[in-house]
Amino acid sequence: MKENSMINRLKERWKVNSNWELFKILLVFSVTGSSSVYVKKLAFELLGISSDASLYIRFLMWILIVFPAYQVLLIFYGFIFGMFDFFLEFEKKMFSKLGFKFSKKKG
């Protein structure tokens, strides 16, 4: 029953009604994470950044390339799996915690 309580906590936290929606959300996070690893590998190879490069260089490139790519991929896969609105709000909330402000729609 422990897994069920974790599932229910995630559904409550993300305001998700069905297990199917929760499954799609977790799938999007999984596919996005896997894709971002591929993007990092490809980008670092194209830029000639190896594991021998300075930690500062690798971290800077990760921030400049991989982090934004992850955000774009998250929205993209969210759209593909029919969860665009959820992931758009997720991104807005995350970026607002990082100090970015989004204007509310006037309606």
PDB file of C-alpha atoms in Angstrom:
ATOM      1  CA  MET A   1       0.000   0.000   0.000  1.00  0.00           C
ATOM      2  CA  LYS A   2       3.001   2.288   0.389  1.00  0.00           C
ATOM      3  CA  GLU A   3       3.242   2.841  -3.391  1.00  0.00           C
ATOM      4  CA  ASN A   4      -0.412   3.787  -3.499  1.00  0.00           C
ATOM      5  CA  SER A   5       0.090   6.529  -0.924  1.00  0.00           C
ATOM      6  CA  MET A   6       3.025   7.883  -2.939  1.00  0.00           C
ATOM      7  CA  ILE A   7       0.869   7.857  -6.069  1.00  0.00           C
ATOM      8  CA  ASN A   8      -1.911   9.652  -4.234  1.00  0.00           C
ATOM      9  CA  ARG A   9       0.524  12.251  -2.868  1.00  0.00           C
ATOM     10  CA  LEU A  10       1.820  12.955  -6.380  1.00  0.00           C
ATOM     11  CA  LYS A  11      -1.719  13.201  -7.753  1.00  0.00           C
ATOM     12  CA  GLU A  12      -2.666  15.604  -4.975  1.00  0.00           C
ATOM     13  CA  ARG A  13       0.498  17.694  -5.300  1.00  0.00           C
ATOM     14  CA  TRP A  14       0.130  18.031  -9.070  1.00  0.00           C
ATOM     15  CA  LYS A  15      -3.683  18.287  -8.962  1.00  0.00           C
ATOM     16  CA  VAL A  16      -4.060  15.241 -11.213  1.00  0.00           C
ATOM     17  CA  ASN A  17      -7.283  13.247 -11.202  1.00  0.00           C
ATOM     18  CA  SER A  18      -6.398   9.973 -12.885  1.00  0.00           C
ATOM     19  CA  ASN A  19      -3.615   7.435 -12.763  1.00  0.00           C
ATOM     20  CA  TRP A  20      -3.381   7.747 -16.565  1.00  0.00           C
ATOM     21  CA  GLU A  21      -2.554  11.466 -16.324  1.00  0.00           C
ATOM     22  CA  LEU A  22       0.013  10.734 -13.619  1.00  0.00           C
ATOM     23  CA  PHE A  23       1.547   8.033 -15.814  1.00  0.00           C
ATOM     24  CA  LYS A  24       1.834  10.484 -18.735  1.00  0.00           C
ATOM     25  CA  ILE A  25       3.481  13.092 -16.493  1.00  0.00           C
ATOM     26  CA  LEU A  26       6.035  10.601 -15.187  1.00  0.00           C
ATOM     27  CA  LEU A  27       6.626   9.357 -18.740  1.00  0.00           C
ATOM     28  CA  VAL A  28       7.285  12.908 -19.957  1.00  0.00           C
ATOM     29  CA  PHE A  29       9.806  13.470 -17.151  1.00  0.00           C
ATOM     30  CA  SER A  30      11.520  10.167 -18.006  1.00  0.00           C
ATOM     31  CA  VAL A  31      11.717  10.774 -21.742  1.00  0.00           C
ATOM     32  CA  THR A  32      12.867  14.363 -21.205  1.00  0.00           C
ATOM     33  CA  GLY A  33      15.635  13.277 -18.851  1.00  0.00           C
ATOM     34  CA  SER A  34      16.850  10.622 -21.272  1.00  0.00           C
ATOM     35  CA  SER A  35      16.732  13.065 -24.174  1.00  0.00           C
ATOM     36  CA  SER A  36      18.666  15.717 -22.268  1.00  0.00           C
ATOM     37  CA  VAL A  37      21.482  13.225 -21.655  1.00  0.00           C
ATOM     38  CA  TYR A  38      21.660  12.709 -25.421  1.00  0.00           C
ATOM     39  CA  VAL A  39      21.599  16.491 -26.028  1.00  0.00           C
ATOM     40  CA  LYS A  40      24.446  16.981 -23.533  1.00  0.00           C
ATOM     41  CA  LYS A  41      26.552  14.281 -25.138  1.00  0.00           C
ATOM     42  CA  LEU A  42      25.939  15.637 -28.645  1.00  0.00           C
ATOM     43  CA  ALA A  43      26.517  19.284 -27.673  1.00  0.00           C
ATOM     44  CA  PHE A  44      29.681  18.534 -25.729  1.00  0.00           C
ATOM     45  CA  GLU A  45      31.054  16.469 -28.626  1.00  0.00           C
ATOM     46  CA  LEU A  46      30.275  19.239 -31.136  1.00  0.00           C
ATOM     47  CA  LEU A  47      31.960  21.820 -28.899  1.00  0.00           C
ATOM     48  CA  GLY A  48      34.935  19.567 -28.211  1.00  0.00           C
ATOM     49  CA  ILE A  49      34.323  19.464 -24.472  1.00  0.00           C
ATOM     50  CA  SER A  50      35.661  16.247 -22.989  1.00  0.00           C
ATOM     51  CA  SER A  51      35.655  14.854 -19.480  1.00  0.00           C
ATOM     52  CA  ASP A  52      39.185  16.283 -19.208  1.00  0.00           C
ATOM     53  CA  ALA A  53      37.833  19.832 -19.509  1.00  0.00           C
ATOM     54  CA  SER A  54      37.673  22.019 -16.448  1.00  0.00           C
ATOM     55  CA  LEU A  55      34.724  21.429 -14.152  1.00  0.00           C
ATOM     56  CA  TYR A  56      33.894  25.126 -14.483  1.00  0.00           C
ATOM     57  CA  ILE A  57      33.735  24.884 -18.294  1.00  0.00           C
ATOM     58  CA  ARG A  58      31.582  21.753 -18.187  1.00  0.00           C
ATOM     59  CA  PHE A  59      29.241  23.291 -15.613  1.00  0.00           C
ATOM     60  CA  LEU A  60      28.962  26.560 -17.547  1.00  0.00           C
ATOM     61  CA  MET A  61      28.169  24.687 -20.764  1.00  0.00           C
ATOM     62  CA  TRP A  62      25.656  22.539 -18.919  1.00  0.00           C
ATOM     63  CA  ILE A  63      23.893  25.677 -17.649  1.00  0.00           C
ATOM     64  CA  LEU A  64      23.990  27.367 -21.072  1.00  0.00           C
ATOM     65  CA  ILE A  65      23.023  24.341 -23.194  1.00  0.00           C
ATOM     66  CA  VAL A  66      21.568  21.412 -21.301  1.00  0.00           C
ATOM     67  CA  PHE A  67      19.363  23.279 -18.823  1.00  0.00           C
ATOM     68  CA  PRO A  68      17.517  25.284 -21.528  1.00  0.00           C
ATOM     69  CA  ALA A  69      17.298  22.211 -23.765  1.00  0.00           C
ATOM     70  CA  TYR A  70      15.679  20.279 -20.909  1.00  0.00           C
ATOM     71  CA  GLN A  71      13.047  23.005 -20.475  1.00  0.00           C
ATOM     72  CA  VAL A  72      12.224  23.029 -24.196  1.00  0.00           C
ATOM     73  CA  LEU A  73      12.103  19.231 -24.328  1.00  0.00           C
ATOM     74  CA  LEU A  74       9.816  19.136 -21.293  1.00  0.00           C
ATOM     75  CA  ILE A  75       7.294  21.419 -23.007  1.00  0.00           C
ATOM     76  CA  PHE A  76       7.694  19.551 -26.320  1.00  0.00           C
ATOM     77  CA  TYR A  77       7.095  16.097 -24.837  1.00  0.00           C
ATOM     78  CA  GLY A  78       4.320  17.509 -22.666  1.00  0.00           C
ATOM     79  CA  PHE A  79       2.624  18.677 -25.856  1.00  0.00           C
ATOM     80  CA  ILE A  80       3.186  15.320 -27.596  1.00  0.00           C
ATOM     81  CA  PHE A  81       1.621  13.434 -24.672  1.00  0.00           C
ATOM     82  CA  GLY A  82      -1.286  15.874 -24.290  1.00  0.00           C
ATOM     83  CA  MET A  83      -0.051  17.455 -21.059  1.00  0.00           C
ATOM     84  CA  PHE A  84       1.063  20.834 -22.432  1.00  0.00           C
ATOM     85  CA  ASP A  85      -0.939  22.930 -19.951  1.00  0.00           C
ATOM     86  CA  PHE A  86       0.402  20.978 -16.978  1.00  0.00           C
ATOM     87  CA  PHE A  87       4.026  21.361 -18.057  1.00  0.00           C
ATOM     88  CA  LEU A  88       3.634  25.011 -19.025  1.00  0.00           C
ATOM     89  CA  GLU A  89       2.346  25.759 -15.513  1.00  0.00           C
ATOM     90  CA  PHE A  90       5.076  23.540 -14.041  1.00  0.00           C
ATOM     91  CA  GLU A  91       7.726  25.560 -15.910  1.00  0.00           C
ATOM     92  CA  LYS A  92       6.201  28.877 -14.854  1.00  0.00           C
ATOM     93  CA  LYS A  93       6.193  27.793 -11.222  1.00  0.00           C
ATOM     94  CA  MET A  94       9.783  26.555 -11.421  1.00  0.00           C
ATOM     95  CA  PHE A  95      11.065  29.718 -13.112  1.00  0.00           C
ATOM     96  CA  SER A  96       9.187  31.940 -10.665  1.00  0.00           C
ATOM     97  CA  LYS A  97      11.047  30.150  -7.855  1.00  0.00           C
ATOM     98  CA  LEU A  98      14.267  31.040  -9.699  1.00  0.00           C
ATOM     99  CA  GLY A  99      13.243  34.709  -9.655  1.00  0.00           C
ATOM    100  CA  PHE A 100      11.623  35.092 -13.076  1.00  0.00           C
ATOM    101  CA  LYS A 101       8.254  36.824 -13.145  1.00  0.00           C
ATOM    102  CA  PHE A 102       5.356  36.011 -15.442  1.00  0.00           C
ATOM    103  CA  SER A 103       2.467  38.357 -16.045  1.00  0.00           C
ATOM    104  CA  LYS A 104      -1.046  37.116 -15.397  1.00  0.00           C
ATOM    105  CA  LYS A 105      -3.430  37.048 -18.333  1.00  0.00           C
ATOM    106  CA  LYS A 106      -5.804  39.962 -18.286  1.00  0.00           C
ATOM    107  CA  GLY A 107      -9.233  38.775 -19.020  1.00  0.00           C
TER     108      GLY A 107
END
